[in-house]
Amino acid sequence: MYSAAMGTNDTSERLVGAARELLWERGYVGTSPKAVQRAAGAGQGSMYHHFSGKRDLALAAIRRTAEEMDATAGAALDGGGTPYERIRAYLLREREVLRGCPVGRLTMDPEVIADPELRAPVEEVLGRLRARLAAVVREGPESGGPNGPPDPEEIAATIVATVQGGYVLARATGSPAPFDSAVRGLLALLAPLAPPPAR
């Protein structure tokens, strides 16, 4: 009984993993049930045993992608170090830049965006990311220009927009250089969040 349950769970995991990869690569329309079954090494019966159809499987895959993004961001932003160091760790973490962001890719998919249930995990994880970044910014020194300290929510939105825009520029040029350049520029702008050097 134990091994049978494990086999069932393993098939479900393979289907979700295959759907995640295909959604990232091809989008919702380009991800057919047959392609998922082939990639997962699972039969049609297995797929429909675990999921009611393509949309149900896609929702599980999107939720898993969102969970992974949440965990990865949390590992950098909830760790030790100054606010600047944690944001720097988040920006400089290893990414498959030329593949783009798996969550950002979903925001450009009309079928995902048009479906409130499929869109919800995407919207929620990006909202949590902005909130987490804003919380880290609030911990930093309150330095700023003539208009006072920067607004944490605006800084958080700028960080997310820079990362997502960096992916687009990198994919458009076929090189990670624009992404790296955008990150370096953003870190220079965020330098006021760094603590002053010890005297």
mmCIF file of N, CA and C in Angstrom, residues 34-159:
data_model
loop_
_atom_site.group_PDB
_atom_site.id
_atom_site.type_symbol
_atom_site.label_atom_id
_atom_site.label_comp_id
_atom_site.label_asym_id
_atom_site.label_seq_id
_atom_site.Cartn_x
_atom_site.Cartn_y
_atom_site.Cartn_z
ATOM 1 N N LYS A 34 -1.150 16.171 -24.157
ATOM 2 C CA LYS A 34 -0.278 15.124 -24.717
ATOM 3 C C LYS A 34 1.197 15.461 -24.492
ATOM 4 N N ALA A 35 1.554 16.736 -24.674
ATOM 5 C CA ALA A 35 2.945 17.143 -24.457
ATOM 6 C C ALA A 35 3.338 16.952 -22.992
ATOM 7 N N VAL A 36 2.432 17.276 -22.081
ATOM 8 C CA VAL A 36 2.707 17.084 -20.652
ATOM 9 C C VAL A 36 2.883 15.601 -20.352
ATOM 10 N N GLN A 37 1.993 14.781 -20.882
ATOM 11 C CA GLN A 37 2.076 13.336 -20.644
ATOM 12 C C GLN A 37 3.392 12.766 -21.170
ATOM 13 N N ARG A 38 3.785 13.207 -22.372
ATOM 14 C CA ARG A 38 5.059 12.741 -22.940
ATOM 15 C C ARG A 38 6.231 13.144 -22.050
ATOM 16 N N ALA A 39 6.258 14.420 -21.664
ATOM 17 C CA ALA A 39 7.370 14.924 -20.856
ATOM 18 C C ALA A 39 7.423 14.261 -19.484
ATOM 19 N N ALA A 40 6.256 13.902 -18.950
ATOM 20 C CA ALA A 40 6.202 13.287 -17.618
ATOM 21 C C ALA A 40 6.343 11.774 -17.665
ATOM 22 N N GLY A 41 6.279 11.190 -18.870
ATOM 23 C CA GLY A 41 6.314 9.738 -18.983
ATOM 24 C C GLY A 41 5.077 9.106 -18.342
ATOM 25 N N ALA A 42 3.938 9.767 -18.525
ATOM 26 C CA ALA A 42 2.687 9.300 -17.914
ATOM 27 C C ALA A 42 1.632 9.133 -18.991
ATOM 28 N N GLY A 43 0.728 8.196 -18.781
ATOM 29 C CA GLY A 43 -0.353 7.965 -19.732
ATOM 30 C C GLY A 43 -1.520 8.904 -19.496
ATOM 31 N N GLN A 44 -2.435 8.909 -20.460
ATOM 32 C CA GLN A 44 -3.610 9.772 -20.362
ATOM 33 C C GLN A 44 -4.439 9.427 -19.127
ATOM 34 N N GLY A 45 -4.564 8.126 -18.863
ATOM 35 C CA GLY A 45 -5.336 7.687 -17.696
ATOM 36 C C GLY A 45 -4.741 8.210 -16.402
ATOM 37 N N SER A 46 -3.406 8.208 -16.314
ATOM 38 C CA SER A 46 -2.741 8.694 -15.100
ATOM 39 C C SER A 46 -3.011 10.181 -14.902
ATOM 40 N N MET A 47 -2.947 10.926 -15.995
ATOM 41 C CA MET A 47 -3.155 12.363 -15.881
ATOM 42 C C MET A 47 -4.567 12.661 -15.378
ATOM 43 N N TYR A 48 -5.559 12.008 -15.977
ATOM 44 C CA TYR A 48 -6.940 12.296 -15.601
ATOM 45 C C TYR A 48 -7.340 11.639 -14.285
ATOM 46 N N HIS A 49 -6.491 10.749 -13.785
ATOM 47 C CA HIS A 49 -6.695 10.210 -12.440
ATOM 48 C C HIS A 49 -6.370 11.288 -11.396
ATOM 49 N N HIS A 50 -5.334 12.088 -11.685
ATOM 50 C CA HIS A 50 -4.868 13.099 -10.726
ATOM 51 C C HIS A 50 -5.489 14.473 -10.945
ATOM 52 N N PHE A 51 -5.816 14.788 -12.201
ATOM 53 C CA PHE A 51 -6.291 16.136 -12.534
ATOM 54 C C PHE A 51 -7.514 16.031 -13.436
ATOM 55 N N SER A 52 -8.453 16.960 -13.237
ATOM 56 C CA SER A 52 -9.690 16.886 -14.015
ATOM 57 C C SER A 52 -9.481 17.278 -15.475
ATOM 58 N N GLY A 53 -8.390 17.969 -15.763
ATOM 59 C CA GLY A 53 -8.101 18.371 -17.137
ATOM 60 C C GLY A 53 -6.899 19.305 -17.177
ATOM 61 N N LYS A 54 -6.675 19.876 -18.340
ATOM 62 C CA LYS A 54 -5.514 20.750 -18.547
ATOM 63 C C LYS A 54 -5.513 21.932 -17.585
ATOM 64 N N ARG A 55 -6.672 22.567 -17.398
ATOM 65 C CA ARG A 55 -6.730 23.757 -16.551
ATOM 66 C C ARG A 55 -6.382 23.419 -15.104
ATOM 67 N N ASP A 56 -6.895 22.292 -14.617
ATOM 68 C CA ASP A 56 -6.632 21.850 -13.243
ATOM 69 C C ASP A 56 -5.138 21.582 -13.048
ATOM 70 N N LEU A 57 -4.523 20.924 -14.027
ATOM 71 C CA LEU A 57 -3.084 20.662 -13.961
ATOM 72 C C LEU A 57 -2.296 21.955 -14.053
ATOM 73 N N ALA A 58 -2.705 22.848 -14.947
ATOM 74 C CA ALA A 58 -2.008 24.137 -15.079
ATOM 75 C C ALA A 58 -2.086 24.924 -13.777
ATOM 76 N N LEU A 59 -3.230 24.889 -13.109
ATOM 77 C CA LEU A 59 -3.370 25.605 -11.840
ATOM 78 C C LEU A 59 -2.409 25.040 -10.802
ATOM 79 N N ALA A 60 -2.293 23.718 -10.721
ATOM 80 C CA ALA A 60 -1.345 23.100 -9.782
ATOM 81 C C ALA A 60 0.087 23.509 -10.122
ATOM 82 N N ALA A 61 0.403 23.554 -11.419
ATOM 83 C CA ALA A 61 1.754 23.926 -11.856
ATOM 84 C C ALA A 61 2.048 25.391 -11.545
ATOM 85 N N ILE A 62 1.078 26.261 -11.794
ATOM 86 C CA ILE A 62 1.266 27.694 -11.522
ATOM 87 C C ILE A 62 1.440 27.924 -10.022
ATOM 88 N N ARG A 63 0.635 27.245 -9.218
ATOM 89 C CA ARG A 63 0.784 27.375 -7.758
ATOM 90 C C ARG A 63 2.167 26.924 -7.313
ATOM 91 N N ARG A 64 2.655 25.832 -7.870
ATOM 92 C CA ARG A 64 3.985 25.330 -7.491
ATOM 93 C C ARG A 64 5.073 26.316 -7.910
ATOM 94 N N THR A 65 4.945 26.881 -9.095
ATOM 95 C CA THR A 65 5.916 27.880 -9.561
ATOM 96 C C THR A 65 5.918 29.092 -8.640
ATOM 97 N N ALA A 66 4.731 29.527 -8.237
ATOM 98 C CA ALA A 66 4.622 30.667 -7.326
ATOM 99 C C ALA A 66 5.245 30.345 -5.973
ATOM 100 N N GLU A 67 5.001 29.135 -5.466
ATOM 101 C CA GLU A 67 5.584 28.721 -4.182
ATOM 102 C C GLU A 67 7.111 28.722 -4.248
ATOM 103 N N GLU A 68 7.639 28.239 -5.372
ATOM 104 C CA GLU A 68 9.095 28.195 -5.515
ATOM 105 C C GLU A 68 9.683 29.605 -5.572
ATOM 106 N N MET A 69 9.016 30.495 -6.302
ATOM 107 C CA MET A 69 9.492 31.882 -6.365
ATOM 108 C C MET A 69 9.473 32.514 -4.970
ATOM 109 N N ASP A 70 8.406 32.264 -4.234
ATOM 110 C CA ASP A 70 8.261 32.783 -2.874
ATOM 111 C C ASP A 70 9.405 32.289 -1.988
ATOM 112 N N ALA A 71 9.691 30.994 -2.063
ATOM 113 C CA ALA A 71 10.737 30.401 -1.226
ATOM 114 C C ALA A 71 12.117 30.933 -1.602
ATOM 115 N N THR A 72 12.368 31.075 -2.896
ATOM 116 C CA THR A 72 13.670 31.559 -3.355
ATOM 117 C C THR A 72 13.900 33.002 -2.923
ATOM 118 N N ALA A 73 12.873 33.836 -3.089
ATOM 119 C CA ALA A 73 12.986 35.235 -2.653
ATOM 120 C C ALA A 73 13.170 35.302 -1.143
ATOM 121 N N GLY A 74 12.423 34.478 -0.416
ATOM 122 C CA GLY A 74 12.518 34.465 1.036
ATOM 123 C C GLY A 74 13.891 34.070 1.526
ATOM 124 N N ALA A 75 14.539 33.134 0.832
ATOM 125 C CA ALA A 75 15.872 32.692 1.249
ATOM 126 C C ALA A 75 16.859 33.847 1.250
ATOM 127 N N ALA A 76 16.711 34.765 0.306
ATOM 128 C CA ALA A 76 17.615 35.925 0.242
ATOM 129 C C ALA A 76 17.149 37.051 1.150
ATOM 130 N N LEU A 77 15.864 37.362 1.115
ATOM 131 C CA LEU A 77 15.365 38.567 1.790
ATOM 132 C C LEU A 77 15.106 38.369 3.279
ATOM 133 N N ASP A 78 14.886 37.137 3.704
ATOM 134 C CA ASP A 78 14.625 36.885 5.121
ATOM 135 C C ASP A 78 15.875 36.409 5.849
ATOM 136 N N GLY A 79 16.995 36.358 5.142
ATOM 137 C CA GLY A 79 18.239 35.890 5.750
ATOM 138 C C GLY A 79 18.911 36.963 6.590
ATOM 139 N N GLY A 80 20.168 36.711 6.923
ATOM 140 C CA GLY A 80 20.922 37.666 7.736
ATOM 141 C C GLY A 80 21.517 38.774 6.883
ATOM 142 N N GLY A 81 22.026 39.767 7.551
ATOM 143 C CA GLY A 81 22.687 40.873 6.862
ATOM 144 C C GLY A 81 21.865 42.142 6.909
ATOM 145 N N THR A 82 22.467 43.205 6.426
ATOM 146 C CA THR A 82 21.782 44.494 6.380
ATOM 147 C C THR A 82 20.704 44.454 5.302
ATOM 148 N N PRO A 83 19.755 45.407 5.334
ATOM 149 C CA PRO A 83 18.750 45.454 4.268
ATOM 150 C C PRO A 83 19.378 45.507 2.875
ATOM 151 N N TYR A 84 20.405 46.332 2.708
ATOM 152 C CA TYR A 84 21.062 46.435 1.407
ATOM 153 C C TYR A 84 21.670 45.094 1.002
ATOM 154 N N GLU A 85 22.314 44.413 1.932
ATOM 155 C CA GLU A 85 22.939 43.119 1.621
ATOM 156 C C GLU A 85 21.899 42.077 1.226
ATOM 157 N N ARG A 86 20.738 42.105 1.875
ATOM 158 C CA ARG A 86 19.700 41.131 1.552
ATOM 159 C C ARG A 86 19.080 41.421 0.193
ATOM 160 N N ILE A 87 18.862 42.690 -0.107
ATOM 161 C CA ILE A 87 18.339 43.043 -1.436
ATOM 162 C C ILE A 87 19.382 42.703 -2.504
ATOM 163 N N ARG A 88 20.632 42.980 -2.205
ATOM 164 C CA ARG A 88 21.725 42.647 -3.139
ATOM 165 C C ARG A 88 21.763 41.135 -3.396
ATOM 166 N N ALA A 89 21.610 40.342 -2.325
ATOM 167 C CA ALA A 89 21.603 38.877 -2.479
ATOM 168 C C ALA A 89 20.437 38.432 -3.356
ATOM 169 N N TYR A 90 19.285 39.072 -3.182
ATOM 170 C CA TYR A 90 18.123 38.737 -4.011
ATOM 171 C C TYR A 90 18.393 39.085 -5.480
ATOM 172 N N LEU A 91 18.940 40.267 -5.721
ATOM 173 C CA LEU A 91 19.180 40.706 -7.098
ATOM 174 C C LEU A 91 20.265 39.894 -7.790
ATOM 175 N N LEU A 92 21.267 39.465 -7.039
ATOM 176 C CA LEU A 92 22.412 38.774 -7.637
ATOM 177 C C LEU A 92 22.300 37.252 -7.589
ATOM 178 N N ARG A 93 21.182 36.735 -7.088
ATOM 179 C CA ARG A 93 21.063 35.276 -7.026
ATOM 180 C C ARG A 93 21.101 34.678 -8.429
ATOM 181 N N GLU A 94 21.463 33.419 -8.489
ATOM 182 C CA GLU A 94 21.579 32.754 -9.793
ATOM 183 C C GLU A 94 20.198 32.603 -10.431
ATOM 184 N N ARG A 95 20.116 32.967 -11.704
ATOM 185 C CA ARG A 95 18.867 32.875 -12.460
ATOM 186 C C ARG A 95 19.150 32.354 -13.862
ATOM 187 N N GLU A 96 18.140 31.729 -14.472
ATOM 188 C CA GLU A 96 18.227 31.359 -15.886
ATOM 189 C C GLU A 96 17.702 32.555 -16.677
ATOM 190 N N VAL A 97 18.526 33.585 -16.771
ATOM 191 C CA VAL A 97 18.095 34.878 -17.303
ATOM 192 C C VAL A 97 17.508 34.759 -18.706
ATOM 193 N N LEU A 98 18.137 33.987 -19.563
ATOM 194 C CA LEU A 98 17.676 33.918 -20.958
ATOM 195 C C LEU A 98 16.374 33.136 -21.121
ATOM 196 N N ARG A 99 15.988 32.386 -20.122
ATOM 197 C CA ARG A 99 14.676 31.715 -20.181
ATOM 198 C C ARG A 99 13.578 32.651 -19.701
ATOM 199 N N GLY A 100 13.949 33.730 -19.038
ATOM 200 C CA GLY A 100 12.960 34.638 -18.484
ATOM 201 C C GLY A 100 12.483 34.139 -17.136
ATOM 202 N N CYS A 101 11.622 34.903 -16.519
ATOM 203 C CA CYS A 101 11.056 34.547 -15.215
ATOM 204 C C CYS A 101 9.843 33.648 -15.437
ATOM 205 N N PRO A 102 9.781 32.492 -14.777
ATOM 206 C CA PRO A 102 8.626 31.622 -14.995
ATOM 207 C C PRO A 102 7.307 32.251 -14.551
ATOM 208 N N VAL A 103 7.349 33.126 -13.554
ATOM 209 C CA VAL A 103 6.137 33.817 -13.128
ATOM 210 C C VAL A 103 5.853 34.992 -14.061
ATOM 211 N N GLY A 104 6.892 35.744 -14.393
ATOM 212 C CA GLY A 104 6.730 36.850 -15.338
ATOM 213 C C GLY A 104 6.189 36.375 -16.676
ATOM 214 N N ARG A 105 6.606 35.205 -17.106
ATOM 215 C CA ARG A 105 6.119 34.620 -18.369
ATOM 216 C C ARG A 105 4.603 34.450 -18.329
ATOM 217 N N LEU A 106 4.086 34.060 -17.178
ATOM 218 C CA LEU A 106 2.649 33.839 -17.039
ATOM 219 C C LEU A 106 1.857 35.139 -17.159
ATOM 220 N N THR A 107 2.463 36.255 -16.776
ATOM 221 C CA THR A 107 1.746 37.543 -16.876
ATOM 222 C C THR A 107 1.556 37.972 -18.323
ATOM 223 N N MET A 108 2.319 37.379 -19.232
ATOM 224 C CA MET A 108 2.205 37.722 -20.648
ATOM 225 C C MET A 108 1.334 36.716 -21.399
ATOM 226 N N ASP A 109 0.729 35.791 -20.663
ATOM 227 C CA ASP A 109 -0.089 34.750 -21.268
ATOM 228 C C ASP A 109 -1.566 35.172 -21.185
ATOM 229 N N PRO A 110 -2.182 35.517 -22.295
ATOM 230 C CA PRO A 110 -3.572 36.022 -22.256
ATOM 231 C C PRO A 110 -4.553 35.065 -21.590
ATOM 232 N N GLU A 111 -4.370 33.756 -21.789
ATOM 233 C CA GLU A 111 -5.302 32.788 -21.209
ATOM 234 C C GLU A 111 -5.178 32.756 -19.685
ATOM 235 N N VAL A 112 -3.957 32.893 -19.181
ATOM 236 C CA VAL A 112 -3.756 32.899 -17.727
ATOM 237 C C VAL A 112 -4.340 34.175 -17.125
ATOM 238 N N ILE A 113 -4.040 35.307 -17.736
ATOM 239 C CA ILE A 113 -4.485 36.585 -17.206
ATOM 240 C C ILE A 113 -6.010 36.725 -17.284
ATOM 241 N N ALA A 114 -6.633 36.121 -18.281
ATOM 242 C CA ALA A 114 -8.086 36.216 -18.442
ATOM 243 C C ALA A 114 -8.848 35.313 -17.470
ATOM 244 N N ASP A 115 -8.149 34.376 -16.843
ATOM 245 C CA ASP A 115 -8.794 33.419 -15.936
ATOM 246 C C ASP A 115 -8.454 33.804 -14.498
ATOM 247 N N PRO A 116 -9.418 34.316 -13.720
ATOM 248 C CA PRO A 116 -9.107 34.787 -12.364
ATOM 249 C C PRO A 116 -8.441 33.739 -11.476
ATOM 250 N N GLU A 117 -8.832 32.472 -11.621
ATOM 251 C CA GLU A 117 -8.262 31.438 -10.763
ATOM 252 C C GLU A 117 -6.814 31.131 -11.147
ATOM 253 N N LEU A 118 -6.508 31.102 -12.441
ATOM 254 C CA LEU A 118 -5.131 30.866 -12.875
ATOM 255 C C LEU A 118 -4.251 32.074 -12.565
ATOM 256 N N ARG A 119 -4.834 33.271 -12.666
ATOM 257 C CA ARG A 119 -4.077 34.497 -12.426
ATOM 258 C C ARG A 119 -3.774 34.711 -10.943
ATOM 259 N N ALA A 120 -4.656 34.235 -10.065
ATOM 260 C CA ALA A 120 -4.544 34.531 -8.634
ATOM 261 C C ALA A 120 -3.180 34.181 -8.028
ATOM 262 N N PRO A 121 -2.603 32.977 -8.259
ATOM 263 C CA PRO A 121 -1.305 32.688 -7.653
ATOM 264 C C PRO A 121 -0.193 33.616 -8.148
ATOM 265 N N VAL A 122 -0.298 34.045 -9.409
ATOM 266 C CA VAL A 122 0.693 34.959 -9.984
ATOM 267 C C VAL A 122 0.596 36.318 -9.296
ATOM 268 N N GLU A 123 -0.617 36.826 -9.205
ATOM 269 C CA GLU A 123 -0.854 38.123 -8.572
ATOM 270 C C GLU A 123 -0.427 38.097 -7.103
ATOM 271 N N GLU A 124 -0.772 37.006 -6.423
ATOM 272 C CA GLU A 124 -0.458 36.898 -4.994
ATOM 273 C C GLU A 124 1.039 36.836 -4.742
ATOM 274 N N VAL A 125 1.775 36.038 -5.524
ATOM 275 C CA VAL A 125 3.215 35.906 -5.251
ATOM 276 C C VAL A 125 3.954 37.197 -5.574
ATOM 277 N N LEU A 126 3.537 37.907 -6.622
ATOM 278 C CA LEU A 126 4.173 39.190 -6.923
ATOM 279 C C LEU A 126 3.842 40.224 -5.845
ATOM 280 N N GLY A 127 2.622 40.167 -5.313
ATOM 281 C CA GLY A 127 2.247 41.050 -4.211
ATOM 282 C C GLY A 127 3.060 40.759 -2.958
ATOM 283 N N ARG A 128 3.242 39.471 -2.656
ATOM 284 C CA ARG A 128 4.056 39.102 -1.485
ATOM 285 C C ARG A 128 5.501 39.530 -1.664
ATOM 286 N N LEU A 129 6.013 39.406 -2.885
ATOM 287 C CA LEU A 129 7.387 39.827 -3.145
ATOM 288 C C LEU A 129 7.543 41.322 -2.919
ATOM 289 N N ARG A 130 6.620 42.113 -3.435
ATOM 290 C CA ARG A 130 6.692 43.568 -3.223
ATOM 291 C C ARG A 130 6.595 43.914 -1.738
ATOM 292 N N ALA A 131 5.691 43.229 -1.027
ATOM 293 C CA ALA A 131 5.530 43.492 0.408
ATOM 294 C C ALA A 131 6.793 43.119 1.181
ATOM 295 N N ARG A 132 7.393 42.000 0.817
ATOM 296 C CA ARG A 132 8.617 41.554 1.494
ATOM 297 C C ARG A 132 9.756 42.525 1.231
ATOM 298 N N LEU A 133 9.890 42.970 -0.014
ATOM 299 C CA LEU A 133 10.933 43.950 -0.341
ATOM 300 C C LEU A 133 10.699 45.262 0.387
ATOM 301 N N ALA A 134 9.444 45.725 0.444
ATOM 302 C CA ALA A 134 9.135 46.974 1.130
ATOM 303 C C ALA A 134 9.482 46.875 2.615
ATOM 304 N N ALA A 135 9.224 45.711 3.207
ATOM 305 C CA ALA A 135 9.551 45.518 4.622
ATOM 306 C C ALA A 135 11.058 45.594 4.846
ATOM 307 N N VAL A 136 11.834 45.042 3.922
ATOM 308 C CA VAL A 136 13.298 45.104 4.045
ATOM 309 C C VAL A 136 13.768 46.553 3.894
ATOM 310 N N VAL A 137 13.205 47.275 2.932
ATOM 311 C CA VAL A 137 13.585 48.682 2.717
ATOM 312 C C VAL A 137 13.296 49.501 3.978
ATOM 313 N N ARG A 138 12.162 49.212 4.633
ATOM 314 C CA ARG A 138 11.803 49.959 5.858
ATOM 315 C C ARG A 138 12.841 49.788 6.962
ATOM 316 N N GLU A 139 13.566 48.678 6.944
ATOM 317 C CA GLU A 139 14.576 48.430 7.969
ATOM 318 C C GLU A 139 15.845 49.252 7.749
ATOM 319 N N GLY A 140 15.998 49.792 6.531
ATOM 320 C CA GLY A 140 17.220 50.521 6.188
ATOM 321 C C GLY A 140 17.229 51.926 6.766
ATOM 322 N N PRO A 141 18.366 52.598 6.639
ATOM 323 C CA PRO A 141 18.461 53.982 7.116
ATOM 324 C C PRO A 141 17.514 54.889 6.341
ATOM 325 N N GLU A 142 16.988 55.897 7.003
ATOM 326 C CA GLU A 142 15.998 56.789 6.374
ATOM 327 C C GLU A 142 16.676 57.958 5.670
ATOM 328 N N SER A 143 17.621 57.645 4.825
ATOM 329 C CA SER A 143 18.266 58.715 4.072
ATOM 330 C C SER A 143 17.475 58.969 2.804
ATOM 331 N N GLY A 144 17.610 60.143 2.269
ATOM 332 C CA GLY A 144 16.894 60.464 1.044
ATOM 333 C C GLY A 144 17.327 61.800 0.511
ATOM 334 N N GLY A 145 16.728 62.194 -0.584
ATOM 335 C CA GLY A 145 17.066 63.465 -1.210
ATOM 336 C C GLY A 145 16.279 64.601 -0.586
ATOM 337 N N PRO A 146 16.073 65.658 -1.332
ATOM 338 C CA PRO A 146 15.364 66.832 -0.812
ATOM 339 C C PRO A 146 13.914 66.538 -0.431
ATOM 340 N N ASN A 147 13.348 65.471 -0.987
ATOM 341 C CA ASN A 147 11.958 65.123 -0.672
ATOM 342 C C ASN A 147 11.840 64.142 0.487
ATOM 343 N N GLY A 148 12.935 63.905 1.183
ATOM 344 C CA GLY A 148 12.899 63.006 2.333
ATOM 345 C C GLY A 148 13.193 61.562 1.946
ATOM 346 N N PRO A 149 12.968 60.628 2.880
ATOM 347 C CA PRO A 149 13.290 59.225 2.618
ATOM 348 C C PRO A 149 12.413 58.634 1.513
ATOM 349 N N PRO A 150 12.939 57.661 0.790
ATOM 350 C CA PRO A 150 12.151 57.055 -0.292
ATOM 351 C C PRO A 150 10.980 56.251 0.269
ATOM 352 N N ASP A 151 9.930 56.120 -0.522
ATOM 353 C CA ASP A 151 8.764 55.335 -0.139
ATOM 354 C C ASP A 151 9.085 53.847 -0.327
ATOM 355 N N PRO A 152 8.993 53.029 0.725
ATOM 356 C CA PRO A 152 9.354 51.608 0.611
ATOM 357 C C PRO A 152 8.574 50.857 -0.454
ATOM 358 N N GLU A 153 7.260 51.159 -0.586
ATOM 359 C CA GLU A 153 6.461 50.466 -1.605
ATOM 360 C C GLU A 153 6.926 50.822 -3.017
ATOM 361 N N GLU A 154 7.292 52.084 -3.216
ATOM 362 C CA GLU A 154 7.774 52.492 -4.538
ATOM 363 C C GLU A 154 9.126 51.862 -4.848
ATOM 364 N N ILE A 155 9.994 51.788 -3.846
ATOM 365 C CA ILE A 155 11.294 51.133 -4.048
ATOM 366 C C ILE A 155 11.085 49.661 -4.376
ATOM 367 N N ALA A 156 10.188 49.004 -3.639
ATOM 368 C CA ALA A 156 9.903 47.586 -3.894
ATOM 369 C C ALA A 156 9.378 47.384 -5.308
ATOM 370 N N ALA A 157 8.456 48.244 -5.733
ATOM 371 C CA ALA A 157 7.915 48.138 -7.095
ATOM 372 C C ALA A 157 9.016 48.342 -8.132
ATOM 373 N N THR A 158 9.949 49.267 -7.861
ATOM 374 C CA THR A 158 11.061 49.523 -8.777
ATOM 375 C C THR A 158 11.973 48.305 -8.891
ATOM 376 N N ILE A 159 12.227 47.635 -7.758
ATOM 377 C CA ILE A 159 13.089 46.443 -7.774
ATOM 378 C C ILE A 159 12.445 45.345 -8.622
#
